[in-house]
């Protein structure tokens, strides 16, 4: 049996092939799954997809018509999956419910420190042998307040690092995490967290209830000198509203590893093309904004865990087993 894997990065390919060795042939493609590439899957019972795959109803219908019966997504989020359509078409869909939370939490901190201490600006200057310090002044984070929206595994890992920095911890979630409470975190309403935090980080899933969790009102509730970090899902922030606040000269720094319209852009080389997305084009021009292309998860440790979990999902499907990773069970 040949398994077809879409959206496999060059660094990821050896890990995928190593994990699946002895469990059937896996063919890795760099192209991402969408309506145009879905016909490639014809004749493949099992396919694997990346985080930015289009798994809406039209794509799922093409896959089902071509003989696909199982989709193994190599990501935790599944807001890109039309679960109802998959169930209607008899497609089994599984995801990776857990991988290293440290990969994302540590990268969120990398963004926070980079914008706070003007690291990108400093690096660009020294490449031109400009060694002035003007405009590079940052702030100590020790003694300041970190607001963590979403205190699951990743939020907890972020909070542990913040605790190590000696920061006051505020949290917001539907349920309190005992480990965060032990760190001294105070759970408060969202408005209070936004108003009192020097550093705000997002670690909640994207659902209808959380879409634009940080909207125009939330942005206005934040301190003018706050740092905002999003390494979760782009749709958590109303980007147009964020651009408006940045144009008004607000915020010490914004670090974004995700963008709400990133599909068709992130993971691809667009350097020789005109970017039609005016919001993104404007966003990257602000000197206090750092945008990266959804790489927070991208460590060898995390990718190995993701690939291993994907293999288990495929083996479970073949054996007729069901795990916590299954979104739509085998019919």
Short mmCIF file of C-alpha atoms in Angstrom, two decimals:
data_model
loop_
_atom_site.label_atom_id
_atom_site.label_comp_id
_atom_site.label_asym_id
_atom_site.label_seq_id
_atom_site.Cartn_x
_atom_site.Cartn_y
_atom_site.Cartn_z
CA UNK A 1 0.00 0.00 0.00
CA UNK A 2 1.29 3.47 -0.94
CA UNK A 3 0.47 6.38 1.34
CA UNK A 4 0.52 9.84 -0.20
CA UNK A 5 1.72 12.70 2.02
CA UNK A 6 0.98 16.29 0.97
CA UNK A 7 2.86 19.40 2.08
CA UNK A 8 6.01 17.66 3.32
CA UNK A 9 8.83 20.12 3.99
CA UNK A 10 12.37 19.22 2.89
CA UNK A 11 13.58 18.99 6.52
CA UNK A 12 10.57 16.86 7.42
CA UNK A 13 10.85 14.33 4.58
CA UNK A 14 13.67 12.15 6.04
CA UNK A 15 11.80 11.90 9.36
CA UNK A 16 8.58 10.86 7.59
CA UNK A 17 10.33 8.23 5.48
CA UNK A 18 12.25 6.89 8.48
CA UNK A 19 9.11 6.54 10.60
CA UNK A 20 7.10 4.77 7.90
CA UNK A 21 9.88 2.40 6.84
CA UNK A 22 8.56 -1.15 7.11
CA UNK A 23 4.92 -0.01 7.15
CA UNK A 24 4.31 0.37 3.45
CA UNK A 25 5.61 2.93 0.97
CA UNK A 26 5.03 6.60 1.64
CA UNK A 27 5.41 9.13 -1.17
CA UNK A 28 6.12 12.68 -0.02
CA UNK A 29 4.93 15.68 -2.03
CA UNK A 30 5.88 19.31 -1.44
CA UNK A 31 2.57 20.55 -2.87
CA UNK A 32 -0.22 21.27 -0.43
CA UNK A 33 -3.62 19.67 -0.65
CA UNK A 34 -6.29 21.87 -2.18
CA UNK A 35 -8.95 21.61 -4.85
CA UNK A 36 -6.37 21.71 -7.65
CA UNK A 37 -4.02 19.08 -6.20
CA UNK A 38 -6.64 16.72 -4.73
CA UNK A 39 -6.91 14.63 -7.95
CA UNK A 40 -3.29 13.52 -7.40
CA UNK A 41 -4.58 11.37 -4.54
CA UNK A 42 -6.71 9.19 -6.85
CA UNK A 43 -6.10 5.52 -6.10
CA UNK A 44 -4.61 6.17 -2.64
CA UNK A 45 -6.68 4.79 0.22
CA UNK A 46 -4.67 6.74 2.81
CA UNK A 47 -3.29 10.24 2.53
CA UNK A 48 -1.55 12.53 5.00
CA UNK A 49 -1.93 16.31 5.06
CA UNK A 50 -0.25 19.33 6.62
CA UNK A 51 -1.68 22.09 8.78
CA UNK A 52 -2.58 24.39 5.86
CA UNK A 53 -4.33 21.74 3.76
CA UNK A 54 -7.76 22.56 2.42
CA UNK A 55 -10.03 19.83 3.74
CA UNK A 56 -13.30 21.52 2.94
CA UNK A 57 -16.24 19.67 1.42
CA UNK A 58 -15.24 20.14 -2.27
CA UNK A 59 -11.75 18.72 -1.64
CA UNK A 60 -13.09 15.84 0.47
CA UNK A 61 -15.54 14.95 -2.29
CA UNK A 62 -12.69 14.74 -4.81
CA UNK A 63 -10.70 12.55 -2.43
CA UNK A 64 -13.62 10.22 -1.75
CA UNK A 65 -14.42 9.92 -5.46
CA UNK A 66 -10.79 8.95 -6.09
CA UNK A 67 -10.86 6.13 -3.56
CA UNK A 68 -9.37 7.81 -0.48
CA UNK A 69 -10.82 6.49 2.76
CA UNK A 70 -8.49 7.86 5.41
CA UNK A 71 -6.95 11.33 5.99
CA UNK A 72 -4.17 11.58 8.57
CA UNK A 73 -3.51 15.24 9.33
CA UNK A 74 -0.08 16.09 10.71
CA UNK A 75 -1.26 18.83 13.04
CA UNK A 76 -3.25 19.44 16.20
CA UNK A 77 -5.64 22.02 14.79
CA UNK A 78 -8.48 20.89 12.59
CA UNK A 79 -10.35 24.11 11.83
CA UNK A 80 -9.51 23.41 8.16
CA UNK A 81 -11.51 20.16 8.16
CA UNK A 82 -15.20 19.94 7.26
CA UNK A 83 -15.93 17.18 9.75
CA UNK A 84 -19.59 16.86 8.74
CA UNK A 85 -18.67 16.39 5.07
CA UNK A 86 -16.05 13.79 5.99
CA UNK A 87 -18.60 11.83 7.99
CA UNK A 88 -21.14 12.04 5.18
CA UNK A 89 -18.56 10.76 2.67
CA UNK A 90 -17.40 7.92 4.93
CA UNK A 91 -13.87 9.31 5.33
CA UNK A 92 -11.89 8.54 8.46
CA UNK A 93 -10.04 11.65 9.67
CA UNK A 94 -7.39 11.72 12.38
CA UNK A 95 -5.13 14.42 13.74
CA UNK A 96 -2.20 14.68 16.15
CA UNK A 97 -3.69 15.62 19.50
CA UNK A 98 -0.36 16.18 21.23
CA UNK A 99 3.26 17.04 20.47
CA UNK A 100 6.01 18.93 22.28
CA UNK A 101 4.43 22.03 23.87
CA UNK A 102 7.92 23.38 24.43
CA UNK A 103 8.49 23.88 20.71
CA UNK A 104 5.67 26.45 20.47
CA UNK A 105 6.16 28.00 23.91
CA UNK A 106 9.88 28.52 23.37
CA UNK A 107 9.30 30.07 19.95
CA UNK A 108 6.66 32.39 21.39
CA UNK A 109 9.33 33.55 23.81
CA UNK A 110 11.79 33.96 20.94
CA UNK A 111 9.32 36.33 19.29
CA UNK A 112 8.67 38.19 22.54
CA UNK A 113 12.34 38.76 23.25
CA UNK A 114 13.12 39.65 19.64
CA UNK A 115 10.53 42.44 19.50
CA UNK A 116 11.24 43.65 23.04
CA UNK A 117 15.01 43.94 22.46
CA UNK A 118 14.80 45.00 18.79
CA UNK A 119 16.91 42.03 17.70
CA UNK A 120 15.94 42.07 14.01
CA UNK A 121 16.59 45.79 13.69
CA UNK A 122 19.96 45.42 15.44
CA UNK A 123 20.96 42.50 13.22
CA UNK A 124 20.07 44.39 10.07
CA UNK A 125 22.12 47.37 11.23
CA UNK A 126 25.24 45.41 12.05
CA UNK A 127 25.16 43.79 8.62
CA UNK A 128 25.68 47.33 7.32
CA UNK A 129 28.36 47.93 9.99
CA UNK A 130 26.06 50.41 11.76
CA UNK A 131 26.74 49.85 15.46
CA UNK A 132 24.65 52.66 16.95
CA UNK A 133 22.27 51.88 19.81
CA UNK A 134 19.73 54.56 18.97
CA UNK A 135 16.24 53.07 18.78
CA UNK A 136 17.30 49.71 20.23
CA UNK A 137 16.32 50.28 23.86
CA UNK A 138 14.18 47.47 25.26
CA UNK A 139 12.70 46.72 28.69
CA UNK A 140 13.43 44.21 31.44
CA UNK A 141 10.63 41.65 31.56
CA UNK A 142 11.55 40.70 35.13
CA UNK A 143 8.93 42.12 37.47
CA UNK A 144 6.45 42.83 34.68
CA UNK A 145 3.16 41.02 33.96
CA UNK A 146 2.62 38.20 31.47
CA UNK A 147 -0.95 37.50 30.41
CA UNK A 148 -1.54 33.99 29.07
CA UNK A 149 -4.74 33.46 27.11
CA UNK A 150 -5.14 29.69 27.08
CA UNK A 151 -3.34 27.73 29.78
CA UNK A 152 -3.23 24.22 28.38
CA UNK A 153 0.06 22.41 27.80
CA UNK A 154 1.58 25.15 25.64
CA UNK A 155 0.30 27.99 27.80
CA UNK A 156 1.65 26.21 30.87
CA UNK A 157 5.07 25.81 29.24
CA UNK A 158 5.08 29.52 28.38
CA UNK A 159 4.06 30.40 31.94
CA UNK A 160 6.90 28.30 33.40
CA UNK A 161 9.41 30.29 31.35
CA UNK A 162 7.74 33.56 32.38
CA UNK A 163 7.96 32.45 36.01
CA UNK A 164 11.67 31.85 35.48
CA UNK A 165 11.97 35.44 34.27
CA UNK A 166 10.37 36.58 37.53
CA UNK A 167 7.15 37.82 35.97
CA UNK A 168 3.71 38.20 37.52
CA UNK A 169 1.34 35.73 35.86
CA UNK A 170 -2.25 36.35 34.78
CA UNK A 171 -4.29 33.65 33.06
CA UNK A 172 -7.57 33.30 31.21
CA UNK A 173 -9.18 30.01 30.27
CA UNK A 174 -12.41 28.06 30.65
CA UNK A 175 -10.69 25.87 33.26
CA UNK A 176 -7.84 26.65 35.64
CA UNK A 177 -4.64 24.64 35.26
CA UNK A 178 -3.40 23.45 38.68
CA UNK A 179 0.21 23.58 37.48
CA UNK A 180 -0.22 27.26 36.57
CA UNK A 181 -1.82 27.97 39.93
CA UNK A 182 1.24 26.46 41.62
CA UNK A 183 3.37 28.96 39.67
CA UNK A 184 1.34 31.76 41.25
CA UNK A 185 -0.88 32.53 38.26
CA UNK A 186 -4.02 34.53 38.97
CA UNK A 187 -6.97 33.69 36.73
CA UNK A 188 -8.83 36.88 35.81
CA UNK A 189 -11.44 38.05 33.27
CA UNK A 190 -10.07 38.71 29.80
CA UNK A 191 -10.53 42.49 30.04
CA UNK A 192 -8.50 42.65 33.25
CA UNK A 193 -5.74 40.51 31.74
CA UNK A 194 -5.55 42.75 28.67
CA UNK A 195 -5.49 45.94 30.70
CA UNK A 196 -2.80 44.84 33.17
CA UNK A 197 -0.42 42.74 31.07
CA UNK A 198 2.86 43.97 29.63
CA UNK A 199 3.19 40.81 27.54
CA UNK A 200 0.15 38.99 26.12
CA UNK A 201 0.42 35.59 24.46
CA UNK A 202 -2.29 33.50 22.76
CA UNK A 203 -2.50 29.74 23.21
CA UNK A 204 -6.13 28.83 22.51
CA UNK A 205 -7.57 26.78 19.63
CA UNK A 206 -9.39 28.49 16.78
CA UNK A 207 -13.11 27.83 17.04
CA UNK A 208 -16.17 29.94 16.21
CA UNK A 209 -16.15 31.11 19.84
CA UNK A 210 -12.52 32.24 19.73
CA UNK A 211 -12.38 33.74 16.26
CA UNK A 212 -11.15 37.34 16.62
CA UNK A 213 -10.72 36.80 20.34
CA UNK A 214 -8.44 39.83 20.03
CA UNK A 215 -10.76 42.20 18.19
CA UNK A 216 -10.80 45.99 17.97
CA UNK A 217 -12.18 46.37 21.51
CA UNK A 218 -9.64 43.94 22.95
CA UNK A 219 -6.79 45.78 21.24
CA UNK A 220 -7.98 49.10 22.62
CA UNK A 221 -8.10 47.56 26.11
CA UNK A 222 -4.39 46.71 25.93
CA UNK A 223 -1.65 49.00 27.15
CA UNK A 224 -0.09 51.26 24.54
CA UNK A 225 3.33 49.76 25.32
CA UNK A 226 2.21 46.11 25.47
CA UNK A 227 3.79 43.23 23.58
CA UNK A 228 1.37 40.90 21.74
CA UNK A 229 2.43 37.41 20.66
CA UNK A 230 0.41 34.91 18.61
CA UNK A 231 1.88 31.48 17.87
CA UNK A 232 -1.46 29.65 17.89
CA UNK A 233 -3.87 30.44 15.02
CA UNK A 234 -4.07 33.56 12.89
CA UNK A 235 -7.84 33.86 13.14
CA UNK A 236 -7.58 34.66 16.85
CA UNK A 237 -6.65 38.24 15.94
CA UNK A 238 -8.59 40.71 13.83
CA UNK A 239 -5.58 41.66 11.72
CA UNK A 240 -7.20 44.68 10.06
CA UNK A 241 -7.97 46.10 13.50
CA UNK A 242 -4.41 45.36 14.62
CA UNK A 243 -3.00 47.27 11.65
CA UNK A 244 -5.19 50.22 12.62
CA UNK A 245 -3.76 50.26 16.14
CA UNK A 246 -0.20 49.92 14.85
CA UNK A 247 -0.74 52.86 12.51
CA UNK A 248 -1.74 54.87 15.57
CA UNK A 249 1.69 54.12 17.03
CA UNK A 250 0.60 51.66 19.67
CA UNK A 251 2.41 48.63 21.14
CA UNK A 252 6.05 48.04 21.94
CA UNK A 253 6.07 44.99 19.71
CA UNK A 254 3.93 42.39 17.97
CA UNK A 255 5.20 38.91 17.15
CA UNK A 256 3.08 36.79 14.82
CA UNK A 257 3.92 33.27 13.72
CA UNK A 258 0.45 32.86 12.24
CA UNK A 259 -1.84 34.98 10.07
CA UNK A 260 -5.54 34.59 9.47
CA UNK A 261 -5.16 34.52 5.67
CA UNK A 262 -1.93 32.51 5.60
CA UNK A 263 -3.26 29.68 3.42
CA UNK A 264 -1.67 29.91 0.00
CA UNK A 265 1.16 32.08 1.35
CA UNK A 266 2.92 30.49 4.29
CA UNK A 267 5.33 27.62 3.55
CA UNK A 268 5.69 28.89 -0.03
CA UNK A 269 8.26 31.06 -1.80
CA UNK A 270 6.46 34.23 -2.89
CA UNK A 271 9.59 36.38 -3.09
CA UNK A 272 9.28 36.96 -6.83
CA UNK A 273 5.55 37.68 -6.80
CA UNK A 274 3.43 40.69 -5.98
CA UNK A 275 1.52 40.06 -2.74
CA UNK A 276 -2.13 40.85 -3.28
CA UNK A 277 -2.88 40.76 0.45
CA UNK A 278 -2.71 44.45 1.37
CA UNK A 279 -3.18 43.75 5.08
CA UNK A 280 -0.18 41.44 5.28
CA UNK A 281 1.90 43.73 3.08
CA UNK A 282 1.17 46.63 5.44
CA UNK A 283 1.72 44.54 8.55
CA UNK A 284 5.29 43.54 7.71
CA UNK A 285 6.31 47.17 7.14
CA UNK A 286 5.94 48.18 10.78
CA UNK A 287 9.32 48.31 12.52
CA UNK A 288 7.88 46.90 15.76
CA UNK A 289 6.27 43.87 14.08
CA UNK A 290 7.92 40.50 13.46
CA UNK A 291 6.11 37.99 11.25
CA UNK A 292 7.29 34.41 10.79
CA UNK A 293 5.68 31.69 8.69
CA UNK A 294 4.04 29.26 11.12
CA UNK A 295 7.29 27.69 12.28
CA UNK A 296 6.77 27.59 16.05
CA UNK A 297 6.13 23.83 16.00
CA UNK A 298 9.07 23.18 13.69
CA UNK A 299 11.67 21.49 15.88
CA UNK A 300 13.14 18.06 15.28
CA UNK A 301 11.62 16.86 18.56
CA UNK A 302 8.11 18.06 17.74
CA UNK A 303 8.16 16.89 14.11
CA UNK A 304 9.31 13.42 15.17
CA UNK A 305 6.40 13.24 17.61
CA UNK A 306 3.97 14.45 14.95
CA UNK A 307 5.19 11.90 12.41
CA UNK A 308 5.15 9.06 14.96
CA UNK A 309 1.59 9.95 15.95
CA UNK A 310 0.58 10.07 12.29
CA UNK A 311 2.01 6.59 11.78
CA UNK A 312 0.05 5.31 14.80
CA UNK A 313 -3.11 6.84 13.36
CA UNK A 314 -2.53 5.01 10.06
CA UNK A 315 -1.83 1.70 11.83
CA UNK A 316 -4.91 2.15 14.01
CA UNK A 317 -7.00 2.73 10.89
CA UNK A 318 -5.65 -0.43 9.26
CA UNK A 319 -6.34 -2.45 12.42
CA UNK A 320 -9.80 -0.96 12.95
CA UNK A 321 -8.77 0.69 16.22
CA UNK A 322 -9.92 4.09 17.43
CA UNK A 323 -7.87 6.51 19.51
CA UNK A 324 -8.27 10.00 20.94
CA UNK A 325 -6.76 11.34 17.70
CA UNK A 326 -9.73 10.30 15.55
CA UNK A 327 -12.02 13.14 14.52
CA UNK A 328 -14.22 11.05 12.23
CA UNK A 329 -14.21 7.27 12.95
CA UNK A 330 -14.03 4.55 10.36
CA UNK A 331 -17.47 3.72 9.07
#
